[in-house]
Coordinates of C-alpha atoms in Angstrom, one line a residue:
M1 CA 117.6 61.6 -5.2
D2 CA 116.9 58.4 -3.4
T3 CA 113.7 56.6 -4.6
S4 CA 113.2 54.4 -1.6
D5 CA 110.4 56.5 -0.2
N6 CA 108.3 55.5 -3.2
N7 CA 108.9 51.8 -2.7
L8 CA 106.4 50.0 -0.5
N9 CA 108.7 47.0 -0.7
L10 CA 106.1 44.2 -0.6
H11 CA 107.6 42.9 -3.9
S12 CA 110.9 44.9 -3.8
I13 CA 109.6 47.1 -6.6
T14 CA 110.8 50.6 -7.3
I15 CA 109.8 53.3 -9.8
Q16 CA 112.1 56.1 -10.9
A17 CA 111.6 59.1 -13.2
I18 CA 114.1 59.6 -16.0
G19 CA 114.5 62.2 -18.7
N20 CA 112.5 62.1 -21.9
L21 CA 115.6 61.5 -24.0
Q22 CA 117.1 58.9 -21.7
R23 CA 117.2 55.2 -22.6
F24 CA 118.5 52.2 -20.6
A25 CA 119.3 48.7 -21.8
P26 CA 117.0 45.9 -20.3
F27 CA 119.3 45.2 -17.3
E28 CA 121.3 48.4 -17.1
K29 CA 121.6 50.2 -13.8
V30 CA 119.2 53.1 -13.5
K31 CA 119.8 56.3 -11.5
G32 CA 116.6 58.3 -11.7
Q33 CA 114.5 60.7 -9.6
A34 CA 111.9 60.2 -6.9
A35 CA 109.4 62.6 -8.4
I36 CA 108.5 64.3 -11.7
H37 CA 107.8 67.9 -12.4
I38 CA 107.0 68.8 -16.0
K39 CA 105.8 72.1 -17.5
A40 CA 103.6 72.7 -20.5
A41 CA 101.5 75.3 -22.3
K42 CA 97.8 75.0 -23.0
N43 CA 96.9 73.0 -26.1
E44 CA 100.2 71.1 -25.7
Y45 CA 101.2 67.5 -25.2
E46 CA 103.8 66.7 -22.6
G47 CA 105.2 63.3 -21.9
F48 CA 107.5 61.8 -19.3
Q49 CA 109.3 58.6 -18.7
A50 CA 109.7 56.3 -15.7
I51 CA 111.4 52.9 -15.1
I52 CA 110.0 50.1 -12.9
K53 CA 112.4 47.5 -11.5
A54 CA 111.9 44.5 -9.2
N55 CA 114.5 42.7 -7.2
Q56 CA 112.7 39.5 -7.7
T57 CA 110.7 38.1 -10.6
T58 CA 107.2 39.6 -10.3
R59 CA 104.1 38.7 -12.3
Q60 CA 101.1 40.7 -13.2
I61 CA 102.6 44.2 -12.9
D62 CA 100.3 47.0 -13.9
V63 CA 100.3 50.8 -13.7
S64 CA 97.7 53.5 -13.2
L65 CA 97.8 57.3 -13.1
S66 CA 95.3 59.3 -11.1
P67 CA 93.7 62.4 -12.7
L68 CA 95.8 65.5 -12.6
I69 CA 94.0 67.9 -10.3
N70 CA 94.7 71.6 -9.4
Q71 CA 93.6 73.5 -6.2
Q72 CA 90.4 74.6 -7.9
G73 CA 89.5 70.9 -8.5
Q74 CA 89.9 71.0 -12.3
R75 CA 91.0 67.7 -13.7
L76 CA 93.2 66.9 -16.7
S77 CA 92.2 63.4 -17.8
D78 CA 93.4 63.1 -21.4
I79 CA 96.2 60.8 -20.5
K80 CA 97.8 57.7 -22.2
I81 CA 100.2 55.2 -20.7
Y82 CA 102.5 53.1 -22.8
R83 CA 104.9 50.3 -22.0
E84 CA 108.1 50.7 -24.0
R85 CA 108.9 47.4 -25.7
Y86 CA 112.5 46.7 -26.4
I87 CA 113.8 45.8 -29.9
N88 CA 117.2 44.2 -30.6
V89 CA 119.7 45.9 -32.8
N90 CA 121.7 43.0 -34.2
T91 CA 124.0 44.9 -36.5
P92 CA 124.7 48.5 -35.5
T93 CA 124.1 51.4 -38.0
P94 CA 127.3 52.6 -39.6
D95 CA 129.3 54.8 -37.2
S96 CA 126.9 54.2 -34.3
P97 CA 128.6 54.8 -31.0
Y98 CA 126.8 51.9 -29.4
A99 CA 127.4 48.1 -29.6
A100 CA 124.6 45.8 -30.7
Q101 CA 121.9 45.9 -27.9
A102 CA 118.2 46.2 -27.2
W103 CA 116.6 49.6 -27.3
P104 CA 113.2 50.7 -26.0
D105 CA 111.2 52.0 -28.9
I106 CA 107.8 50.3 -29.5
L107 CA 105.1 52.0 -27.5
L108 CA 102.3 49.6 -26.4
E109 CA 99.3 51.7 -25.2
K110 CA 97.6 50.5 -22.1
D111 CA 94.2 48.9 -22.6
I112 CA 94.0 49.7 -26.4
N113 CA 93.7 46.0 -27.2
K114 CA 92.4 44.8 -23.8
T115 CA 89.3 43.1 -25.3
K116 CA 91.2 41.4 -28.1
Q117 CA 93.1 38.1 -28.4
V118 CA 96.7 39.4 -27.9
K119 CA 100.0 37.7 -27.6
P120 CA 101.5 38.6 -24.2
S121 CA 104.6 40.4 -25.6
Y122 CA 102.3 42.6 -27.7
Q123 CA 100.2 43.7 -24.7
A124 CA 101.1 46.7 -22.5
F125 CA 99.9 45.4 -19.2
P126 CA 99.9 43.3 -17.1
Y127 CA 103.5 42.5 -17.5
D128 CA 105.7 39.8 -15.9
L129 CA 109.0 41.4 -14.8
T130 CA 112.2 39.4 -14.4
A131 CA 114.4 40.2 -11.4
G132 CA 116.6 43.2 -12.2
E133 CA 114.9 43.9 -15.5
N134 CA 114.0 47.4 -16.5
L135 CA 110.4 48.2 -17.4
P136 CA 110.3 51.6 -19.0
I137 CA 107.0 53.4 -19.5
W138 CA 106.0 56.6 -21.3
V139 CA 103.1 58.8 -20.2
D140 CA 101.4 61.3 -22.5
I141 CA 99.4 64.2 -21.0
Y142 CA 97.4 66.6 -23.1
V143 CA 96.7 70.0 -21.7
P144 CA 93.5 71.4 -23.2
A145 CA 93.3 75.0 -24.4
N146 CA 90.7 75.8 -21.7
A147 CA 92.9 74.5 -18.8
I148 CA 93.5 76.8 -15.8
A149 CA 97.1 77.8 -15.5
G150 CA 98.9 76.7 -12.4
D151 CA 100.0 73.4 -10.8
Y152 CA 98.4 70.0 -11.0
S153 CA 99.2 66.9 -9.0
A154 CA 98.8 63.2 -9.6
T155 CA 100.3 59.9 -8.5
L156 CA 101.6 57.2 -10.8
S157 CA 101.1 53.8 -9.1
V158 CA 102.7 50.4 -9.7
L159 CA 100.3 47.6 -9.0
V160 CA 100.7 43.9 -8.5
N161 CA 97.5 41.8 -8.7
G162 CA 95.6 45.1 -8.2
E163 CA 97.6 46.1 -5.1
T164 CA 99.8 49.3 -5.0
Q165 CA 103.4 48.4 -4.5
A166 CA 105.2 51.7 -5.5
Q167 CA 104.3 55.3 -6.3
L168 CA 105.7 58.3 -8.1
P169 CA 104.4 61.8 -7.4
I170 CA 103.7 63.8 -10.5
K171 CA 103.5 67.6 -10.7
L172 CA 102.5 69.5 -13.9
T173 CA 102.8 73.2 -14.2
V174 CA 100.5 74.7 -16.9
W175 CA 101.9 78.0 -18.2
D176 CA 99.4 80.7 -19.0
F177 CA 99.8 80.8 -22.8
T178 CA 98.3 78.6 -25.5
L179 CA 99.8 77.0 -28.5
P180 CA 98.0 77.7 -31.8
K181 CA 95.6 75.3 -33.3
Q182 CA 97.4 75.2 -36.6
I183 CA 101.0 74.1 -36.5
P184 CA 103.3 76.8 -38.1
L185 CA 105.8 74.2 -39.2
A186 CA 104.8 72.5 -42.5
S187 CA 105.6 68.8 -43.0
S188 CA 105.4 65.8 -45.2
F189 CA 106.2 62.5 -43.5
G190 CA 106.1 59.2 -45.4
T191 CA 103.1 57.1 -44.3
A192 CA 102.0 56.7 -47.9
S193 CA 98.8 54.8 -48.5
Y194 CA 100.5 52.4 -50.9
R195 CA 103.0 51.5 -48.2
I196 CA 100.2 50.8 -45.7
A197 CA 98.5 48.6 -48.3
E198 CA 101.7 46.7 -49.0
V199 CA 102.3 46.1 -45.3
Y200 CA 98.8 44.7 -44.8
G201 CA 98.6 42.9 -48.1
F202 CA 95.7 44.5 -49.8
K203 CA 95.2 46.6 -53.0
R204 CA 93.9 50.1 -52.4
D205 CA 90.2 50.3 -53.2
R206 CA 88.2 53.4 -52.3
T207 CA 85.0 51.3 -52.0
Q208 CA 86.4 49.2 -49.1
A209 CA 85.6 51.0 -45.8
K210 CA 87.8 48.8 -43.6
Q211 CA 90.9 49.6 -45.7
N212 CA 90.2 53.3 -45.9
L213 CA 89.7 53.5 -42.1
L214 CA 93.0 51.7 -41.5
I215 CA 94.8 54.1 -43.8
R216 CA 93.1 57.0 -42.0
S217 CA 94.2 55.7 -38.6
Y218 CA 97.8 55.9 -39.7
Y219 CA 97.3 59.5 -40.9
D220 CA 95.6 60.4 -37.6
L221 CA 98.4 59.0 -35.6
L222 CA 100.9 61.1 -37.5
I223 CA 98.7 64.2 -37.2
D224 CA 98.4 63.6 -33.5
H225 CA 102.1 64.1 -33.4
H226 CA 102.0 67.4 -35.4
L227 CA 103.2 65.8 -38.6
A228 CA 101.4 65.5 -42.0
P229 CA 101.4 62.4 -44.2
V230 CA 103.0 62.5 -47.6
D231 CA 99.7 61.7 -49.3
Y232 CA 96.0 61.9 -48.4
W233 CA 94.6 58.8 -50.0
D234 CA 91.0 59.8 -49.2
A235 CA 91.4 63.4 -50.1
V236 CA 93.2 63.0 -53.5
P237 CA 90.9 63.8 -56.4
E238 CA 91.2 61.4 -59.2
R239 CA 90.3 62.2 -62.8
A240 CA 86.6 62.3 -63.5
S241 CA 84.9 61.4 -66.8
N242 CA 85.0 65.1 -67.7
D243 CA 88.8 65.1 -67.2
L244 CA 88.5 67.3 -64.1
P245 CA 89.3 66.4 -60.5
N246 CA 86.5 64.2 -59.1
I247 CA 86.1 66.2 -55.9
N248 CA 82.7 64.6 -55.0
E249 CA 83.8 61.0 -55.1
K250 CA 82.6 59.1 -52.0
I251 CA 85.3 57.3 -50.0
A252 CA 83.7 54.3 -48.2
G253 CA 83.7 54.6 -44.5
L254 CA 84.7 58.3 -44.6
G255 CA 83.3 61.2 -46.7
T256 CA 83.7 62.7 -50.1
V257 CA 87.1 63.8 -51.3
T258 CA 86.2 67.4 -50.5
Q259 CA 84.9 66.5 -47.1
N260 CA 88.1 64.6 -46.4
L261 CA 90.2 67.6 -47.5
Q262 CA 88.2 69.7 -45.1
Y263 CA 88.8 67.2 -42.3
Y264 CA 92.6 67.4 -42.7
L265 CA 93.0 71.1 -43.4
Q266 CA 90.1 72.6 -41.3
Q267 CA 89.4 70.1 -38.5
R268 CA 92.9 68.7 -38.0
N269 CA 94.4 72.1 -38.9
L270 CA 97.2 70.9 -41.2
N271 CA 99.0 73.6 -43.0
A272 CA 100.4 71.7 -46.0
Y273 CA 98.8 69.5 -48.7
I274 CA 100.9 67.8 -51.4
Y275 CA 99.4 66.4 -54.6
T276 CA 101.8 64.3 -56.7
F277 CA 101.4 64.7 -60.5
A278 CA 103.3 62.6 -62.9
D279 CA 103.9 62.5 -66.6
T280 CA 101.6 59.5 -66.7
F281 CA 99.2 60.5 -64.0
P282 CA 96.4 61.5 -64.0
F283 CA 96.8 61.5 -67.8
A284 CA 98.8 59.1 -69.8
D285 CA 100.8 61.7 -71.8
T286 CA 101.0 64.8 -69.6
F287 CA 103.7 66.5 -71.8
G288 CA 102.2 65.4 -75.1
K289 CA 98.7 64.9 -76.4
D290 CA 97.2 65.3 -72.9
K291 CA 99.0 68.5 -72.1
L292 CA 96.0 70.9 -72.3
K293 CA 93.8 68.4 -70.4
A294 CA 96.5 68.1 -67.7
Q295 CA 96.9 71.8 -67.3
R296 CA 93.1 72.3 -67.1
F297 CA 93.0 69.6 -64.4
L298 CA 95.8 71.2 -62.5
K299 CA 94.1 74.6 -62.7
S300 CA 90.9 73.2 -61.3
Y301 CA 92.7 71.3 -58.6
A302 CA 94.6 74.3 -57.5
A303 CA 91.5 76.4 -57.2
W304 CA 89.7 73.6 -55.3
C305 CA 92.5 73.1 -52.9
Q306 CA 92.9 76.7 -52.1
Q307 CA 89.2 77.1 -51.6
Y308 CA 89.3 74.7 -48.6
A309 CA 92.9 75.2 -47.5
L310 CA 92.1 78.3 -45.4
N311 CA 95.6 79.2 -44.1
A312 CA 97.2 76.0 -45.4
K313 CA 99.4 75.8 -48.5
C314 CA 98.9 73.5 -51.5
Y315 CA 102.1 71.9 -53.0
T316 CA 102.9 69.5 -55.8
N317 CA 106.0 67.3 -56.1
P318 CA 105.8 66.2 -59.7
A319 CA 106.6 62.5 -60.1
L320 CA 108.1 62.6 -56.6
M321 CA 111.3 64.2 -57.8
D322 CA 113.6 62.9 -55.1
E323 CA 117.2 64.0 -54.9
P324 CA 117.9 64.7 -58.6
E325 CA 121.5 64.1 -59.4
T326 CA 122.0 64.2 -63.1
A327 CA 121.6 66.6 -66.0
E328 CA 118.7 64.4 -67.2
D329 CA 117.0 64.8 -63.8
Y330 CA 117.4 68.6 -64.0
A331 CA 116.1 68.6 -67.6
Y332 CA 113.1 66.7 -66.4
I333 CA 112.5 69.4 -63.7
K334 CA 112.7 72.1 -66.3
K335 CA 110.2 70.2 -68.4
W336 CA 107.8 70.5 -65.4
G337 CA 108.8 74.1 -65.0
D338 CA 107.7 74.8 -68.6
F339 CA 104.5 73.0 -68.0
F340 CA 103.7 75.1 -64.9
A341 CA 104.8 78.3 -66.6
E342 CA 102.0 78.0 -69.1
L343 CA 99.4 78.0 -66.3
P344 CA 97.5 81.1 -65.2
K345 CA 99.3 83.2 -62.6
Q346 CA 96.6 82.6 -60.0
T347 CA 97.0 78.8 -60.4
R348 CA 100.8 79.1 -59.9
K349 CA 100.1 81.3 -56.9
N350 CA 97.8 78.7 -55.4
I351 CA 100.3 75.8 -55.7
D352 CA 104.0 75.5 -55.0
F353 CA 106.5 73.3 -56.9
L354 CA 108.5 71.4 -54.2
I355 CA 111.5 69.1 -54.7
T356 CA 114.0 67.4 -52.3
E357 CA 117.1 69.3 -53.5
P358 CA 119.1 72.3 -52.3
P359 CA 119.2 75.4 -54.4
L360 CA 122.5 75.2 -56.4
A361 CA 124.3 77.8 -58.4
N362 CA 124.2 77.4 -62.1
S363 CA 126.2 74.3 -62.9
K364 CA 127.6 73.3 -66.3
S365 CA 127.0 69.6 -65.4
L366 CA 123.5 70.0 -64.1
G367 CA 122.0 73.3 -65.2
D368 CA 120.0 75.9 -63.2
I369 CA 116.5 75.3 -61.9
R370 CA 116.3 78.5 -59.8
G371 CA 113.2 80.4 -60.8
I372 CA 111.4 77.1 -61.5
V373 CA 111.2 75.6 -58.1
D374 CA 109.2 77.3 -55.3
T375 CA 110.1 75.2 -52.3
W376 CA 113.6 73.7 -51.9
T377 CA 114.2 70.8 -49.5
P378 CA 117.9 70.2 -48.8
K379 CA 119.3 67.8 -46.3
F380 CA 120.6 69.2 -43.0
Y381 CA 124.1 68.4 -44.3
D382 CA 123.5 70.5 -47.5
L383 CA 122.3 73.5 -45.5
W384 CA 125.3 73.3 -43.2
Q385 CA 127.6 73.2 -46.2
D386 CA 125.9 76.1 -47.9
V387 CA 125.5 78.4 -44.9
D388 CA 128.1 77.5 -42.3
Y389 CA 130.9 75.6 -44.0
K390 CA 131.3 77.1 -47.5
K391 CA 129.4 80.3 -46.5
I392 CA 127.9 80.7 -49.9
G393 CA 124.4 81.3 -48.8
I394 CA 122.5 80.3 -51.9
S395 CA 119.6 79.1 -49.8
R396 CA 119.3 82.5 -48.2
Q397 CA 119.5 84.2 -51.6
Q398 CA 116.5 82.1 -52.7
L399 CA 114.6 83.0 -49.6
T400 CA 115.0 86.7 -50.5
K401 CA 113.4 86.0 -53.9
G402 CA 110.3 84.6 -52.3
D403 CA 111.1 80.8 -52.3
Q404 CA 110.5 78.6 -49.3
L405 CA 113.0 76.3 -47.6
W406 CA 112.2 72.9 -46.0
A407 CA 114.8 70.4 -44.8
Y408 CA 115.2 66.7 -44.1
T409 CA 117.5 63.9 -43.2
A410 CA 117.9 60.3 -44.4
L411 CA 120.3 57.4 -43.6
T412 CA 123.5 58.9 -42.2
L413 CA 125.8 61.5 -43.7
P414 CA 126.4 61.6 -47.5
I415 CA 130.2 61.1 -46.8
D416 CA 132.0 58.8 -44.4
F417 CA 132.0 60.2 -40.9
A418 CA 135.8 60.1 -40.8
K419 CA 135.9 62.4 -43.8
F420 CA 133.3 64.6 -42.2
Q421 CA 135.6 64.9 -39.2
Q422 CA 138.2 66.3 -41.5
L423 CA 135.8 69.1 -42.4
N424 CA 134.7 69.5 -38.8
P425 CA 137.2 68.2 -36.3
K426 CA 134.8 68.7 -33.4
A427 CA 132.4 66.1 -34.7
D428 CA 131.8 63.1 -32.5
I429 CA 128.9 60.7 -32.9
L430 CA 128.3 60.5 -29.2
L431 CA 129.0 64.1 -28.2
G432 CA 127.5 66.0 -31.2
N433 CA 128.7 68.5 -33.8
Y434 CA 127.4 66.9 -37.0
P435 CA 124.3 67.3 -39.1
F436 CA 121.5 65.4 -37.4
I437 CA 121.1 61.7 -38.1
W438 CA 117.9 59.8 -37.4
Q439 CA 118.8 56.2 -36.5
L440 CA 117.5 54.1 -33.6
D441 CA 121.1 53.5 -32.3
Y442 CA 122.2 57.1 -32.5
P443 CA 121.9 59.6 -29.6
A444 CA 118.2 60.5 -29.0
I445 CA 118.8 64.3 -29.2
N446 CA 119.3 64.0 -33.0
Y447 CA 115.5 63.8 -33.2
R448 CA 114.7 66.7 -30.8
L449 CA 117.2 69.4 -31.7
P450 CA 116.9 70.2 -35.5
T451 CA 113.8 72.3 -35.1
W452 CA 115.6 74.6 -32.7
L453 CA 117.7 75.9 -35.6
F454 CA 115.1 76.1 -38.3
H455 CA 114.5 79.8 -37.7
Q456 CA 118.2 80.5 -38.0
Y457 CA 118.2 78.9 -41.5
G458 CA 114.8 80.2 -42.6
V459 CA 113.4 76.6 -42.7
T460 CA 109.6 76.5 -42.5
G461 CA 108.9 72.9 -43.2
W462 CA 110.5 69.4 -43.0
L463 CA 109.9 66.0 -44.5
Y464 CA 110.9 62.4 -44.2
Y465 CA 110.7 59.7 -46.9
D466 CA 108.9 57.1 -44.9
T467 CA 107.5 56.2 -41.5
L468 CA 106.7 52.6 -42.2
Q469 CA 109.9 51.3 -43.8
T470 CA 110.3 47.6 -43.1
G471 CA 113.3 46.8 -45.4
K472 CA 113.8 43.4 -46.9
Q473 CA 112.0 41.5 -44.2
D474 CA 108.3 40.8 -43.7
A475 CA 106.5 43.7 -42.0
A476 CA 105.7 41.6 -38.9
D477 CA 109.4 40.9 -38.4
I478 CA 110.2 44.6 -38.0
W479 CA 109.0 44.2 -34.3
H480 CA 112.0 42.0 -33.7
N481 CA 114.7 43.4 -36.0
P482 CA 114.7 47.2 -36.7
A483 CA 117.0 46.8 -39.8
S484 CA 114.6 48.9 -41.9
F485 CA 117.0 49.9 -44.6
I486 CA 119.9 47.8 -46.0
V487 CA 122.5 48.9 -48.5
Q488 CA 124.5 46.1 -50.2
E489 CA 128.1 47.2 -51.0
Q490 CA 130.6 45.0 -52.7
D491 CA 132.3 43.6 -49.5
R492 CA 129.7 44.3 -46.8
E493 CA 126.1 45.0 -46.0
L494 CA 125.2 48.3 -44.4
V495 CA 122.3 48.2 -42.0
F496 CA 120.3 51.3 -41.0
N497 CA 118.2 50.7 -37.9
G498 CA 114.9 52.5 -37.6
D499 CA 115.6 54.5 -40.8
G500 CA 112.2 55.5 -42.3
L501 CA 110.5 53.7 -39.4
L502 CA 108.6 55.8 -36.9
I503 CA 105.4 53.7 -36.8
Y504 CA 105.2 49.9 -36.2
P505 CA 102.5 48.0 -38.0
G506 CA 100.1 46.3 -35.5
F507 CA 98.5 43.1 -36.8
A508 CA 95.4 41.4 -35.5
D509 CA 97.2 38.0 -35.2
D510 CA 99.7 39.4 -32.7
Y511 CA 98.6 42.9 -31.5
G512 CA 94.9 42.0 -31.5
L513 CA 93.9 44.6 -34.1
D514 CA 95.2 46.1 -37.4
A515 CA 96.5 49.5 -36.2
P516 CA 99.5 51.8 -36.2
V517 CA 101.8 51.6 -33.1
P518 CA 103.8 54.7 -32.3
S519 CA 107.6 54.7 -31.5
L520 CA 109.4 56.5 -28.8
R521 CA 111.1 58.5 -31.5
L522 CA 107.8 59.7 -32.9
K523 CA 107.2 61.3 -29.4
W524 CA 110.5 63.0 -29.6
L525 CA 109.5 64.5 -33.0
R526 CA 106.2 65.8 -31.6
E527 CA 108.1 67.5 -28.9
A528 CA 110.5 68.9 -31.4
V529 CA 107.6 70.5 -33.3
E530 CA 106.3 72.0 -30.0
D531 CA 109.8 73.4 -29.4
Y532 CA 109.6 75.1 -32.8
I533 CA 106.3 76.6 -31.8
Y534 CA 107.8 78.1 -28.6
I535 CA 110.5 79.7 -30.7
E536 CA 108.0 80.9 -33.3
L537 CA 105.9 82.6 -30.6
L538 CA 109.0 84.3 -29.2
Y539 CA 109.8 85.6 -32.6
Q540 CA 106.2 86.9 -33.0
H541 CA 106.5 88.7 -29.6
E542 CA 109.7 90.4 -30.5
Q543 CA 111.8 88.1 -28.5
A544 CA 114.0 86.7 -31.3
D545 CA 117.2 87.9 -29.7
F546 CA 116.3 86.2 -26.4
A547 CA 115.4 83.0 -28.2
R548 CA 118.7 83.0 -30.2
Q549 CA 120.7 83.6 -27.0
Q550 CA 119.1 80.7 -25.2
I551 CA 119.3 78.3 -28.2
Q552 CA 123.0 79.1 -28.6
R553 CA 123.6 77.6 -25.2
I554 CA 123.1 74.2 -26.8
A555 CA 123.2 74.6 -30.6
R556 CA 124.9 77.2 -32.9
N557 CA 124.3 75.5 -36.2
F558 CA 123.6 72.1 -37.7
A559 CA 127.1 70.9 -37.0
D560 CA 127.8 72.8 -33.8
W561 CA 125.8 71.4 -30.9
Q562 CA 126.2 69.2 -27.9
N563 CA 124.5 66.1 -26.8
D564 CA 123.2 67.4 -23.5
P565 CA 119.5 66.5 -22.9
A566 CA 119.5 68.1 -19.4
L567 CA 120.7 71.4 -20.9
L568 CA 118.1 71.2 -23.6
M569 CA 115.3 70.9 -21.0
Q570 CA 116.8 73.8 -19.1
V571 CA 116.8 76.0 -22.2
R572 CA 113.3 74.9 -23.1
E573 CA 112.1 75.9 -19.6
Q574 CA 113.6 79.4 -20.1
L575 CA 111.8 79.7 -23.4
G576 CA 108.5 78.7 -21.9
S577 CA 108.9 80.9 -18.8
R578 CA 109.6 83.9 -21.0
L579 CA 106.5 83.2 -23.1
A580 CA 104.4 82.8 -20.0
T581 CA 105.6 86.2 -18.7
I582 CA 105.2 88.3 -21.9
I583 CA 102.0 86.7 -23.1
T584 CA 100.3 86.9 -19.7
S585 CA 101.4 90.4 -18.9
G586 CA 101.3 91.7 -22.5
S587 CA 104.6 93.5 -21.8
K588 CA 108.2 93.0 -22.8
P589 CA 110.6 92.2 -20.0

């Protein structure tokens, strides 16, 4: 569709709508649309992208969005506008289908640092646009639960020195169903308090309100995107003088440990809380002389957590047992299993033992930890191997025994991609058909599609090892080089771009304030969670067959899917339309 009607041509400026999973290089030719029509449920976020271009260098470009208004005059005004800042990939991630180039990823929110001293490149607007340069923007709209269903209209305007130069019509259709307050998909995503402290150069101290509020701001950003942090610094009970959890400790600038737990699980409606015990924390000798004290502590903690959890689940990941690989690792897990087995049944009922490992059959080299672990977390690749390639189905066997299944990804595949293609000849990094990989310079759909298949595998949670990974460089440099994870091999250095990096650290010296800055990829994950909720609602309303039929149009399993964002949005619209029909009418079509 020609976009010339939206161009007032005083400064040769155009604005075009593009898909949410589309990305263009800084001077790449853009073929977009002249208007935007998006659809969302109540209590849902919906975002859209647009790109501004100018045929001549233009200074002081700004944007504004009028309130979304329906025919009854109701306004939707919870709107955020971001400029997408480019970041240069200097060394492509292994097997990336793209050459080294700049990618839009850092989302600078309009006016968030308006009153601060900000370096121009760290400010969203106004922006000086070079002739032929792309200026991508992301707009977030929140539809409240009390919104009236129907169509809303608005106009996105491009301004130069306060004067409108181009406009983009916006139409939002609100479906007549509401997403639940509590997200049904459990999660544990990096954003550890110790990492935030490392990045900002301080030692965690619960008496320091400024530090505590900064850590909380990172948690809140993640929660705003339907994801839970890996730890809750202000809601973790430390050992009191009586050797029980200190649940009444006051955290400066916030509340007590108990009040903070209530904030996360009751006000923010998270459904998972993970407490990490270790053989040296909170007692020096958990398996030895402090064993009875540690078990008494855990019993008290489990009862406390469950008291305030409501519908949430309390987990523990002892010593952060991550990807155990040896017989010694498995023996260590069994040691924790013995420790938990001695606890009262109610305590074990109130807290789940979670590890990042697939359930494996009894192995002479490793041993068997089935019956010890409650929640298994295999990689997407491991699940594909178990269910689809080898067709063993151990994970499903454990589900029938009452265990839970989460899933995750990290780096690229555990084997070379060329070797994976021998297992699955259809696999192509650009086109699809491989277990999903989260890298900045991989196709965007990798972030959006995994949750569409979770019901098929019985997955009810997911995790990610970090969201603030900065690699070997200083934290401030991650804004210029996304090489967040580097592996040194004998003859080469492997660079993983954006791995473990979903949030950029904002610093007062550059950004104007110490604060978390979201990435474009974080928005994709939020939408992936909302996709999961659509599917969950369809299952709840006896529409599982319909959901599966629609999903199979774009994805059959973790290594059988196509990179087709337009088709993904078509299928999603079918899911939403069906929900609007059955929930509004209360009948089955």
